[in-house]
XYZ file of C-alpha atoms in Angstrom:
365
model
C -5.662 -27.212 34.033
C -2.916 -25.199 35.657
C -2.578 -23.829 39.195
C -1.616 -20.238 39.977
C -2.600 -19.001 36.524
C -5.614 -18.088 34.488
C -5.984 -19.837 31.185
C -9.409 -18.936 29.981
C -11.305 -20.517 27.134
C -14.048 -19.174 24.914
C -16.058 -21.757 22.962
C -19.339 -21.786 21.100
C -21.432 -22.521 24.195
C -21.895 -21.060 27.649
C -20.309 -22.977 30.487
C -19.511 -22.550 34.188
C -16.339 -23.693 35.837
C -16.343 -26.346 38.512
C -16.738 -25.296 42.139
C -12.996 -25.057 42.536
C -12.671 -21.957 40.325
C -14.294 -18.828 38.879
C -16.569 -18.425 35.891
C -15.564 -18.473 32.218
C -18.189 -17.460 29.668
C -18.557 -16.748 25.980
C -21.171 -14.770 24.156
C -23.707 -16.970 22.366
C -24.105 -14.289 19.708
C -20.439 -13.543 19.258
C -17.814 -16.223 19.758
C -15.040 -13.609 19.509
C -15.171 -12.566 23.154
C -14.706 -14.325 26.469
C -14.624 -13.448 30.140
C -13.668 -14.923 33.496
C -13.681 -13.475 36.996
C -10.223 -12.000 36.482
C -9.895 -11.093 32.796
C -11.722 -10.679 29.497
C -10.645 -10.876 25.875
C -12.242 -9.475 22.736
C -11.242 -9.830 19.098
C -12.287 -6.399 17.827
C -11.551 -6.995 14.169
C -9.282 -8.853 11.819
C -7.883 -8.439 8.334
C -5.224 -9.870 6.119
C -1.963 -7.993 5.745
C 1.263 -8.316 3.775
C 4.184 -7.915 6.188
C 7.522 -6.685 4.889
C 9.571 -9.420 3.218
C 6.891 -12.080 3.769
C 5.502 -14.285 1.013
C 2.595 -16.717 0.981
C 1.058 -19.192 -1.427
C -2.286 -18.564 -3.119
C -4.426 -20.051 -0.316
C -2.419 -18.644 2.585
C -2.414 -15.268 4.241
C -1.165 -13.304 7.228
C -4.182 -12.676 9.433
C -3.843 -9.696 11.772
C -6.279 -9.806 14.690
C -6.815 -6.734 16.845
C -7.306 -7.944 20.402
C -8.272 -6.195 23.626
C -7.436 -7.763 26.988
C -8.998 -6.284 30.128
C -8.147 -6.918 33.754
C -11.419 -7.800 35.478
C -9.785 -8.533 38.851
C -8.938 -6.301 41.790
C -5.233 -7.042 41.464
C -2.667 -6.229 38.781
C -2.470 -8.557 35.789
C 0.514 -9.300 33.555
C -0.398 -9.771 29.893
C 1.812 -10.748 26.986
C 1.482 -11.837 23.385
C 3.159 -15.039 24.531
C 0.050 -15.853 26.569
C -1.983 -16.273 23.382
C -1.652 -19.289 21.091
C -3.371 -20.385 17.899
C -4.037 -24.008 16.950
C -5.183 -25.444 13.634
C -7.735 -28.194 13.010
C -5.062 -30.808 13.763
C -4.265 -29.204 17.122
C -0.894 -28.072 15.784
C 0.323 -24.759 17.141
C 0.631 -21.864 14.698
C 3.502 -19.583 15.637
C 2.942 -15.838 15.740
C 4.515 -14.048 12.809
C 7.380 -11.685 13.523
C 6.243 -8.369 12.051
C 7.846 -4.937 11.949
C 5.885 -1.969 10.697
C 6.513 1.777 10.626
C 2.733 2.285 10.576
C 2.073 3.990 13.911
C -1.558 2.845 13.894
C -0.493 -0.811 13.714
C 0.583 -1.654 17.241
C 1.401 -5.231 18.156
C 0.243 -6.666 21.460
C 3.239 -6.773 23.772
C 3.957 -7.451 27.439
C 2.410 -5.071 29.932
C 1.128 -4.917 33.491
C -2.522 -3.911 33.804
C -4.006 -2.348 36.895
C -7.497 -3.324 37.984
C -10.193 -2.554 35.392
C -7.607 -1.465 32.786
C -7.186 -2.847 29.275
C -4.653 -3.119 26.484
C -5.258 -3.387 22.735
C -2.891 -4.590 20.030
C -2.503 -6.823 17.013
C -1.362 -10.423 16.756
C -0.400 -11.816 13.348
C -0.595 -15.445 12.250
C 0.151 -17.140 8.936
C -3.005 -19.137 8.216
C -4.739 -21.153 5.517
C -7.612 -19.029 4.271
C -11.001 -20.629 4.804
C -9.787 -22.913 7.622
C -10.904 -23.128 11.260
C -8.625 -22.338 14.191
C -8.782 -22.039 17.967
C -7.163 -19.244 19.938
C -6.060 -20.122 23.483
C -5.507 -17.182 25.774
C -3.538 -17.888 28.977
C -2.504 -14.697 30.790
C -0.441 -15.132 33.930
C -2.529 -14.611 37.063
C -1.352 -15.195 40.627
C -3.548 -15.133 43.728
C -1.369 -15.411 46.824
C -4.448 -15.730 49.024
C -5.779 -18.707 47.077
C -2.756 -20.695 45.909
C -4.756 -23.854 45.219
C -7.291 -22.192 42.960
C -7.704 -23.937 39.607
C -9.174 -22.150 36.608
C -10.180 -23.747 33.357
C -9.061 -22.663 29.919
C -11.252 -20.716 27.505
C -10.843 -20.854 23.704
C -11.911 -18.478 20.957
C -13.104 -20.039 17.728
C -11.520 -18.436 14.644
C -13.003 -18.922 11.184
C -10.602 -17.326 8.721
C -13.411 -17.134 6.149
C -14.949 -14.384 8.301
C -12.136 -12.060 7.264
C -12.027 -10.706 3.736
C -8.660 -10.493 2.015
C -8.398 -6.915 0.738
C -4.629 -6.792 0.305
C -4.995 -6.209 -3.444
C -6.923 -2.968 -2.955
C -3.806 -0.735 -2.783
C -2.647 -2.123 -6.148
C -6.050 -1.431 -7.672
C -5.902 2.117 -6.307
C -2.405 2.752 -7.680
C -3.389 1.340 -11.086
C -6.390 3.660 -11.253
C -4.229 6.607 -10.179
C -1.579 5.964 -12.840
C -4.234 5.480 -15.523
C -6.095 8.701 -14.801
C -3.242 11.012 -13.798
C -0.308 9.872 -15.940
C -1.806 8.078 -18.939
C -5.050 9.894 -19.779
C -6.908 6.583 -19.462
C -10.350 6.357 -17.922
C -10.483 3.973 -14.981
C -13.950 3.381 -13.572
C -12.517 2.191 -10.236
C -10.907 5.523 -9.400
C -13.752 7.091 -7.436
C -14.310 3.944 -5.396
C -10.718 3.168 -4.374
C -8.583 6.332 -4.698
C -8.706 9.159 -2.151
C -6.565 11.648 -4.129
C -8.406 14.466 -5.859
C -8.134 13.367 -9.478
C -8.508 16.778 -11.105
C -6.051 18.565 -8.820
C -3.426 15.812 -9.022
C -3.664 15.541 -12.813
C -3.483 19.326 -13.154
C -0.314 19.453 -11.057
C 1.273 16.690 -13.120
C 0.336 18.407 -16.400
C 1.719 21.754 -15.222
C 5.056 20.196 -14.342
C 5.041 18.283 -17.637
C 4.501 21.458 -19.671
C 7.364 23.112 -17.794
C 9.643 20.163 -18.574
C 8.558 20.195 -22.223
C 9.268 23.918 -22.566
C 12.867 23.164 -21.580
C 12.997 20.498 -24.275
C 13.052 23.246 -26.934
C 16.192 25.367 -27.099
C 15.169 28.057 -29.573
C 11.437 27.946 -30.193
C 9.149 29.098 -27.365
C 5.928 27.087 -27.544
C 2.678 28.658 -26.421
C 0.852 27.294 -23.388
C -1.790 25.853 -25.684
C 0.824 24.082 -27.807
C 2.453 22.597 -24.724
C -0.876 21.449 -23.289
C -1.761 19.746 -26.555
C 1.632 18.057 -26.671
C 1.265 16.800 -23.099
C -2.150 15.343 -23.878
C -0.825 13.723 -27.038
C 2.075 12.133 -25.152
C -0.146 10.850 -22.355
C -2.637 9.386 -24.825
C 0.047 7.568 -26.816
C 1.735 6.438 -23.621
C -1.565 5.106 -22.318
C -1.845 2.764 -25.295
C 1.531 1.077 -24.844
C 2.694 1.596 -21.250
C 3.015 -1.407 -18.949
C 3.229 -1.120 -15.172
C 4.550 -3.991 -13.089
C 3.564 -3.822 -9.421
C 4.697 -5.811 -6.407
C 3.155 -5.475 -2.959
C 6.008 -4.896 -0.534
C 3.768 -4.400 2.489
C 0.107 -3.882 3.288
C -1.136 -2.973 6.761
C -4.595 -1.820 7.881
C -3.909 1.840 7.079
C -0.714 1.837 4.990
C 0.907 0.107 2.055
C 4.101 0.207 0.015
C 4.190 -0.927 -3.610
C 7.171 -1.437 -5.867
C 6.474 -0.014 -9.325
C 8.458 -0.844 -12.459
C 7.069 1.049 -15.461
C 7.698 0.355 -19.106
C 6.677 3.446 -21.039
C 7.614 6.026 -23.667
C 10.941 7.805 -23.243
C 12.231 10.912 -24.988
C 15.726 9.437 -24.880
C 14.531 6.699 -27.223
C 13.227 9.307 -29.653
C 16.558 11.040 -30.271
C 16.938 9.608 -33.775
C 13.411 10.646 -34.787
C 13.881 14.138 -33.325
C 17.181 14.620 -35.119
C 15.687 13.313 -38.349
C 12.808 15.783 -38.217
C 15.150 18.685 -37.530
C 17.467 17.684 -40.385
C 14.525 17.202 -42.722
C 13.202 20.698 -42.108
C 16.601 22.316 -42.491
C 17.319 20.391 -45.698
C 13.946 21.248 -47.213
C 14.347 24.919 -46.360
C 18.053 25.416 -47.023
C 17.309 27.891 -49.817
C 14.997 29.951 -47.662
C 16.374 33.304 -46.592
C 16.805 33.756 -42.822
C 17.934 36.816 -40.948
C 20.247 34.733 -38.760
C 21.269 31.182 -37.962
C 19.029 30.955 -34.901
C 15.921 31.748 -36.918
C 16.433 28.503 -38.838
C 16.335 26.500 -35.631
C 13.322 28.386 -34.312
C 11.317 27.260 -37.340
C 12.866 23.774 -37.239
C 11.817 23.287 -33.641
C 8.325 24.561 -34.385
C 8.165 21.966 -37.160
C 9.401 19.369 -34.658
C 6.694 20.305 -32.174
C 4.001 19.939 -34.822
C 5.245 16.466 -35.744
C 6.038 15.050 -32.305
C 2.507 13.582 -31.850
C 3.222 11.293 -34.805
C 6.541 10.290 -33.229
C 4.729 9.490 -29.966
C 2.141 7.373 -31.742
C 4.692 4.984 -33.252
C 7.251 4.924 -30.435
C 7.856 1.772 -28.422
C 7.912 1.650 -24.619
C 11.099 1.052 -22.696
C 11.926 0.192 -19.102
C 12.135 3.310 -16.966
C 13.785 2.497 -13.669
C 16.469 4.778 -12.327
C 16.968 2.669 -9.209
C 16.995 -0.824 -10.676
C 14.635 -2.095 -7.982
C 11.636 0.020 -8.968
C 9.945 2.987 -7.352
C 8.612 2.377 -3.826
C 5.298 4.199 -3.687
C 3.600 4.788 -0.341
C -0.143 4.737 0.226
C -2.312 5.388 3.256
C -5.929 4.457 3.873
C -8.412 7.293 4.299
C -12.145 6.698 4.696
C -11.971 3.225 3.116
C -10.003 4.561 0.128
C -6.282 4.601 -0.589
C -4.383 7.849 -0.954
C -1.145 7.817 -2.931
C 1.506 9.855 -1.135
C 2.362 12.623 -3.609
C 4.117 14.901 -1.130
C 7.585 15.651 -2.421
C 10.229 15.363 0.273
C 13.565 13.737 1.000
C 11.608 10.832 2.489
C 9.412 10.437 -0.565
C 11.573 11.056 -3.640
C 10.361 7.839 -5.270
C 7.051 9.460 -6.236
C 8.843 12.407 -7.830
C 10.976 10.018 -9.876
C 7.870 8.079 -10.895
C 6.351 11.302 -12.204
C 9.532 11.955 -14.166
C 9.366 8.471 -15.657
C 5.840 9.120 -16.927
C 7.009 12.425 -18.395
C 9.182 10.390 -20.685
C 12.218 11.016 -18.508
C 12.051 14.796 -18.828
C 13.369 16.650 -15.804
C 11.098 19.509 -14.786
């Protein structure tokens, strides 16, 4: 016990402090809240996250607990994340993880001064062993100048890490489904459950930009819209059979995530020899044909190329497509329990635009 401060403890039973101090209680139905005469604490929710530049083993995880502290006294109360400690089953202290996030909805619990009946909410993050039991000790600083000898017992919150589901792989599942359906013409049954983006609208936008890029691929022949649409579908289908997408979770927070993507897919640059061969073949086979001018030869040659490109796609091999060398950093945000891939094109989000280009075979729109 400590004089001149409140260190309150929540445990699995209800207890009353000795006559020398105030009351400290826990809910019998919910061990994640506790209250004394001067302050209360509630663990609102918890979930596993992946902080930037943090790695864990298979059975470990970074548990983020959203905590609300309320001043139940008539005087001001100083609260700080340093007043809260976590201990494992061996009574060893688990240090709070140092976390930095640009997610504005993920606010860490920091030092503050609370007026009477006011509260503060924020997250604390701990590296824990999943499935293990812990105890959270909350000891906010409380001074009562009128009762200097007052002693107040500690209260401890029981933490069972098994109560919190690890959903940090959900953003990866969402991005996989998005790439399958939008870029690769592959059906992914998880899309509706995990992806917030409108599939039809997003795929239509990608296809429109792809057809525009493909039209620039031909110098002399002007393909029809139908021809371009068919070529786009053929490319996506062939790409879907051979493309490989390596993902690495860079960060996952309650409402945001960043994933590094390194695709290995079909590239038009790797088809130069086949394209040149088809053009030469047509010209050679039709060298005796009468043309009004030199350009007319290439118009027909490119039309022949267009007709035969699906076969080129079908036998082409994938290659690494990574303009940056460290992959494309794709941002996601959580909306109504689904993940939305950030497709807005801006100076702050050029990675997505480059990812689109990669899945167009490297064609610039």
